[in-house]
């Protein structure tokens, strides 16, 4: 995937992940997040969790574009940092980076808002399977498809076409099961687990992301929508685990993934740039 084509889920998906995560926070983490965001409405959460897409093409933030995805070889079953993210600029390491940034001493209110926004967004991005896809077809961007008479590419089918069709003009969505929401057993968070989440998404690319032909039928679309909703649940649950561990009553289990590679000078992280002007100059979501 290239930096200009790595927009996942669109604003609806990122808002859903953020809103559902907030419902799973402990009292301490919830109070902290509300303080960071200035509220807990869907509009406030959605604005933050979608913000990285609105600024990624601006000069101030173009360095962040590669952090929305990771390319893993088709023949590989697992993420390998030395091969797939040697410079630290990929979605897997970005999640760990901004989880650490969120609680770093010395950040002002704007920088903490940006850290939350990046964290929420990148957790959502990682759970779009094609954001852990193949370099040769740019995460499905080079795969032409047709759905209901509309031509597009496979990445956009996963990012927007199915979501737009299933949600329509409404922002509500139904969980994929009649039972309780999907939950992981772990209460604390180990940063190493982000590599496992990456492997999960990469495995979905091979098993479920590609249709048999260029014309997508309703059976494949239904299956895609089911996976999308499952991935939203996983993303919100995992985002909540990170937040509970970093700003709540949970615990961060130290691990190798805490050490994120990359030159700090070339990977600047949080910058003291006001989001309002950037949102105006980069308001269009990328392809």
Short mmCIF file of C-alpha atoms in Angstrom, two decimals:
data_model
loop_
_atom_site.label_atom_id
_atom_site.label_comp_id
_atom_site.label_asym_id
_atom_site.label_seq_id
_atom_site.Cartn_x
_atom_site.Cartn_y
_atom_site.Cartn_z
CA UNK A 1 0.00 0.00 0.00
CA UNK A 2 1.13 3.53 -0.61
CA UNK A 3 0.75 6.49 1.66
CA UNK A 4 -1.82 8.16 -0.58
CA UNK A 5 -4.26 5.24 -0.49
CA UNK A 6 -4.45 4.08 3.09
CA UNK A 7 -7.69 5.50 4.45
CA UNK A 8 -9.56 2.89 6.50
CA UNK A 9 -13.24 2.62 7.43
CA UNK A 10 -14.05 6.28 6.79
CA UNK A 11 -15.42 8.55 9.51
CA UNK A 12 -18.31 6.23 10.43
CA UNK A 13 -16.07 3.28 11.24
CA UNK A 14 -13.55 5.28 13.22
CA UNK A 15 -16.32 6.95 15.22
CA UNK A 16 -17.94 3.59 15.98
CA UNK A 17 -14.64 2.15 17.23
CA UNK A 18 -14.01 5.17 19.45
CA UNK A 19 -17.54 5.42 20.86
CA UNK A 20 -17.73 1.70 21.66
CA UNK A 21 -14.28 1.78 23.27
CA UNK A 22 -15.38 4.56 25.62
CA UNK A 23 -18.19 2.32 26.89
CA UNK A 24 -15.61 -0.28 27.97
CA UNK A 25 -13.34 2.05 29.94
CA UNK A 26 -12.92 1.95 33.68
CA UNK A 27 -13.96 5.07 35.56
CA UNK A 28 -10.45 6.51 35.73
CA UNK A 29 -9.70 6.01 32.06
CA UNK A 30 -13.10 7.32 31.02
CA UNK A 31 -12.69 10.50 33.06
CA UNK A 32 -9.22 11.04 31.58
CA UNK A 33 -10.39 10.55 28.00
CA UNK A 34 -13.34 12.90 28.51
CA UNK A 35 -10.93 15.49 29.90
CA UNK A 36 -8.61 15.04 26.90
CA UNK A 37 -11.44 15.34 24.36
CA UNK A 38 -13.56 17.90 26.13
CA UNK A 39 -16.63 15.66 26.12
CA UNK A 40 -17.92 12.21 25.26
CA UNK A 41 -20.45 12.75 22.48
CA UNK A 42 -20.24 10.74 19.30
CA UNK A 43 -19.43 13.90 17.38
CA UNK A 44 -16.50 14.76 19.66
CA UNK A 45 -15.11 11.23 19.62
CA UNK A 46 -15.63 10.85 15.88
CA UNK A 47 -13.82 14.12 15.14
CA UNK A 48 -10.77 12.98 17.09
CA UNK A 49 -10.67 9.42 15.78
CA UNK A 50 -11.02 10.56 12.13
CA UNK A 51 -8.67 13.55 12.42
CA UNK A 52 -5.48 11.76 11.24
CA UNK A 53 -7.09 11.17 7.83
CA UNK A 54 -7.97 14.84 7.46
CA UNK A 55 -4.41 16.08 7.97
CA UNK A 56 -2.22 13.38 6.47
CA UNK A 57 -1.78 15.14 3.13
CA UNK A 58 -0.88 18.51 4.64
CA UNK A 59 2.79 19.54 4.77
CA UNK A 60 2.82 19.51 8.56
CA UNK A 61 1.63 15.92 8.82
CA UNK A 62 2.63 14.16 5.60
CA UNK A 63 5.32 12.27 7.52
CA UNK A 64 2.51 10.37 9.29
CA UNK A 65 0.99 8.82 6.14
CA UNK A 66 2.99 5.54 6.24
CA UNK A 67 1.78 4.95 9.80
CA UNK A 68 -1.72 4.10 8.58
CA UNK A 69 -0.74 0.65 7.24
CA UNK A 70 1.90 -2.06 7.09
CA UNK A 71 2.94 -4.11 4.06
CA UNK A 72 3.62 -7.80 4.73
CA UNK A 73 4.74 -10.23 2.03
CA UNK A 74 2.10 -12.52 0.59
CA UNK A 75 4.23 -15.53 1.49
CA UNK A 76 4.68 -14.48 5.13
CA UNK A 77 2.36 -15.50 7.96
CA UNK A 78 3.71 -13.11 10.56
CA UNK A 79 4.77 -9.49 10.96
CA UNK A 80 8.54 -9.05 11.26
CA UNK A 81 9.68 -5.62 12.35
CA UNK A 82 13.11 -5.77 10.70
CA UNK A 83 11.49 -6.63 7.35
CA UNK A 84 8.14 -4.83 7.51
CA UNK A 85 8.73 -1.77 9.72
CA UNK A 86 12.45 -1.17 10.08
CA UNK A 87 12.02 2.61 10.36
CA UNK A 88 9.14 2.41 12.84
CA UNK A 89 6.75 4.06 10.39
CA UNK A 90 3.93 1.54 10.15
CA UNK A 91 0.58 1.10 11.84
CA UNK A 92 1.80 -1.68 14.14
CA UNK A 93 4.48 0.42 15.76
CA UNK A 94 2.40 3.60 15.57
CA UNK A 95 -0.13 2.10 17.99
CA UNK A 96 2.58 1.43 20.56
CA UNK A 97 4.15 4.83 19.94
CA UNK A 98 0.98 6.81 20.63
CA UNK A 99 -0.07 4.64 23.55
CA UNK A 100 3.22 5.71 25.10
CA UNK A 101 2.79 9.32 24.00
CA UNK A 102 -0.65 9.57 25.58
CA UNK A 103 0.78 9.40 29.09
CA UNK A 104 4.13 11.08 28.46
CA UNK A 105 4.90 13.85 30.95
CA UNK A 106 5.14 17.35 29.56
CA UNK A 107 2.48 17.12 26.83
CA UNK A 108 0.09 20.05 26.67
CA UNK A 109 -3.64 19.60 26.15
CA UNK A 110 -3.40 19.84 22.36
CA UNK A 111 -0.65 17.25 22.16
CA UNK A 112 -2.58 14.81 24.35
CA UNK A 113 -5.62 15.28 22.09
CA UNK A 114 -3.47 14.48 19.08
CA UNK A 115 -2.01 11.41 20.81
CA UNK A 116 -5.49 10.07 21.54
CA UNK A 117 -6.62 10.84 18.00
CA UNK A 118 -3.70 8.96 16.47
CA UNK A 119 -4.12 6.02 18.85
CA UNK A 120 -7.85 5.65 18.21
CA UNK A 121 -7.38 6.02 14.47
CA UNK A 122 -4.48 3.61 14.10
CA UNK A 123 -6.17 0.88 16.16
CA UNK A 124 -9.10 1.19 13.77
CA UNK A 125 -6.82 1.16 10.73
CA UNK A 126 -5.04 -2.01 11.80
CA UNK A 127 -8.33 -3.89 11.99
CA UNK A 128 -9.15 -3.14 8.34
CA UNK A 129 -7.52 -6.31 6.91
CA UNK A 130 -6.13 -4.66 3.78
CA UNK A 131 -4.12 -2.27 5.94
CA UNK A 132 -1.97 -5.29 6.67
CA UNK A 133 -1.97 -6.38 3.05
CA UNK A 134 0.39 -6.85 0.13
CA UNK A 135 2.76 -4.29 -1.32
CA UNK A 136 2.36 -5.49 -4.92
CA UNK A 137 -1.32 -4.52 -5.15
CA UNK A 138 -1.08 -1.67 -2.63
CA UNK A 139 -3.48 -3.26 -0.16
CA UNK A 140 -6.08 -3.94 -2.85
CA UNK A 141 -5.92 -0.46 -4.38
CA UNK A 142 -4.72 -1.94 -7.67
CA UNK A 143 -7.45 -4.63 -7.72
CA UNK A 144 -10.36 -3.43 -9.85
CA UNK A 145 -13.83 -4.55 -8.81
CA UNK A 146 -17.47 -3.84 -9.57
CA UNK A 147 -20.26 -3.88 -7.00
CA UNK A 148 -23.89 -3.16 -7.86
CA UNK A 149 -22.81 -1.65 -11.14
CA UNK A 150 -20.26 0.72 -9.58
CA UNK A 151 -16.60 0.34 -10.53
CA UNK A 152 -13.96 0.90 -7.88
CA UNK A 153 -11.03 -0.90 -6.28
CA UNK A 154 -11.03 -3.59 -3.62
CA UNK A 155 -9.59 -1.35 -0.93
CA UNK A 156 -12.41 1.13 -1.37
CA UNK A 157 -14.94 -1.71 -1.34
CA UNK A 158 -13.76 -2.62 2.16
CA UNK A 159 -13.24 0.95 3.33
CA UNK A 160 -16.42 2.60 2.13
CA UNK A 161 -18.68 0.84 -0.38
CA UNK A 162 -20.04 -1.88 1.92
CA UNK A 163 -20.25 0.44 4.92
CA UNK A 164 -22.07 3.09 2.91
CA UNK A 165 -24.49 0.50 1.55
CA UNK A 166 -25.21 -1.16 4.89
CA UNK A 167 -25.38 1.98 7.03
CA UNK A 168 -27.04 4.11 4.39
CA UNK A 169 -27.81 7.62 5.59
CA UNK A 170 -27.80 6.49 9.20
CA UNK A 171 -24.90 6.09 11.61
CA UNK A 172 -26.37 3.22 13.62
CA UNK A 173 -25.18 -0.33 13.20
CA UNK A 174 -26.09 -3.78 14.46
CA UNK A 175 -23.59 -6.04 16.10
CA UNK A 176 -22.88 -9.25 14.19
CA UNK A 177 -24.13 -11.50 17.00
CA UNK A 178 -27.29 -11.69 19.05
CA UNK A 179 -25.19 -12.52 22.10
CA UNK A 180 -22.80 -10.30 24.07
CA UNK A 181 -20.14 -8.26 22.30
CA UNK A 182 -16.85 -9.94 21.42
CA UNK A 183 -14.39 -9.63 24.28
CA UNK A 184 -10.86 -10.80 24.93
CA UNK A 185 -10.04 -12.37 28.24
CA UNK A 186 -6.97 -10.27 28.99
CA UNK A 187 -7.59 -7.25 31.20
CA UNK A 188 -4.11 -5.74 30.98
CA UNK A 189 -2.27 -4.81 27.81
CA UNK A 190 1.03 -6.08 26.51
CA UNK A 191 2.39 -3.96 23.62
CA UNK A 192 3.70 -7.16 22.02
CA UNK A 193 0.07 -8.15 21.39
CA UNK A 194 -0.18 -5.52 18.63
CA UNK A 195 2.00 -7.77 16.51
CA UNK A 196 -0.55 -10.57 17.00
CA UNK A 197 -3.36 -8.21 15.95
CA UNK A 198 -1.32 -7.44 12.83
CA UNK A 199 -0.97 -11.14 12.08
CA UNK A 200 -4.73 -11.59 12.48
CA UNK A 201 -5.50 -8.88 9.94
CA UNK A 202 -2.89 -10.22 7.56
CA UNK A 203 -4.43 -13.70 7.81
CA UNK A 204 -7.84 -12.24 6.94
CA UNK A 205 -6.35 -10.77 3.77
CA UNK A 206 -5.49 -14.26 2.55
CA UNK A 207 -8.65 -15.97 3.74
CA UNK A 208 -11.40 -13.44 3.18
CA UNK A 209 -10.42 -10.13 1.56
CA UNK A 210 -10.42 -11.09 -2.15
CA UNK A 211 -13.48 -12.08 -4.19
CA UNK A 212 -13.33 -14.87 -6.76
CA UNK A 213 -13.77 -12.47 -9.65
CA UNK A 214 -13.98 -8.79 -10.45
CA UNK A 215 -17.77 -8.58 -10.02
CA UNK A 216 -18.66 -8.82 -6.34
CA UNK A 217 -21.89 -10.62 -5.50
CA UNK A 218 -24.13 -10.13 -2.49
CA UNK A 219 -22.82 -13.25 -0.76
CA UNK A 220 -19.29 -11.83 -0.68
CA UNK A 221 -20.61 -8.40 0.34
CA UNK A 222 -22.59 -9.93 3.23
CA UNK A 223 -19.53 -11.84 4.41
CA UNK A 224 -17.42 -8.68 4.17
CA UNK A 225 -19.94 -6.72 6.24
CA UNK A 226 -19.92 -9.45 8.89
CA UNK A 227 -16.11 -9.32 9.09
CA UNK A 228 -16.12 -5.52 9.22
CA UNK A 229 -18.46 -5.53 12.21
CA UNK A 230 -16.40 -8.22 13.91
CA UNK A 231 -13.28 -6.16 13.33
CA UNK A 232 -14.95 -3.04 14.73
CA UNK A 233 -15.75 -4.96 17.90
CA UNK A 234 -12.21 -6.21 18.22
CA UNK A 235 -10.79 -2.75 17.58
CA UNK A 236 -12.99 -1.05 20.19
CA UNK A 237 -12.26 -3.73 22.78
CA UNK A 238 -8.53 -3.51 22.18
CA UNK A 239 -8.50 0.27 22.17
CA UNK A 240 -10.26 0.17 25.54
CA UNK A 241 -7.64 -2.24 26.88
CA UNK A 242 -4.87 0.12 25.82
CA UNK A 243 -6.60 3.13 27.37
CA UNK A 244 -7.41 1.31 30.60
CA UNK A 245 -3.76 0.26 30.85
CA UNK A 246 -2.21 3.62 29.99
CA UNK A 247 -4.55 6.17 31.61
CA UNK A 248 -6.80 3.98 33.76
CA UNK A 249 -6.54 1.32 36.42
CA UNK A 250 -5.10 -1.39 34.21
CA UNK A 251 -1.47 -2.31 33.72
CA UNK A 252 0.94 -2.18 30.80
CA UNK A 253 2.83 -5.44 30.67
CA UNK A 254 6.34 -4.51 29.59
CA UNK A 255 7.51 -6.16 26.42
CA UNK A 256 9.87 -5.93 23.50
CA UNK A 257 7.38 -3.92 21.43
CA UNK A 258 7.75 -0.96 23.76
CA UNK A 259 10.99 -0.13 21.95
CA UNK A 260 9.83 1.42 18.68
CA UNK A 261 12.62 1.89 16.12
CA UNK A 262 13.21 5.00 14.09
CA UNK A 263 15.15 8.21 14.31
CA UNK A 264 13.21 10.62 16.58
CA UNK A 265 14.27 13.49 14.35
CA UNK A 266 12.74 11.89 11.26
CA UNK A 267 9.73 10.52 13.16
CA UNK A 268 8.65 13.62 15.05
CA UNK A 269 5.53 12.26 16.73
CA UNK A 270 3.34 14.82 18.41
CA UNK A 271 3.87 18.30 17.06
CA UNK A 272 2.54 21.51 18.60
CA UNK A 273 0.48 22.40 15.53
CA UNK A 274 -3.11 23.50 15.93
CA UNK A 275 -5.54 21.01 14.45
CA UNK A 276 -8.15 23.54 13.36
CA UNK A 277 -6.18 25.10 10.52
CA UNK A 278 -4.95 21.74 9.31
CA UNK A 279 -8.39 20.27 9.24
CA UNK A 280 -9.45 23.09 6.96
CA UNK A 281 -6.54 22.61 4.56
CA UNK A 282 -6.84 18.81 4.45
CA UNK A 283 -10.52 18.22 4.94
CA UNK A 284 -10.95 15.77 2.07
CA UNK A 285 -10.38 12.15 2.98
CA UNK A 286 -7.90 10.42 0.74
CA UNK A 287 -8.82 7.65 -1.59
#
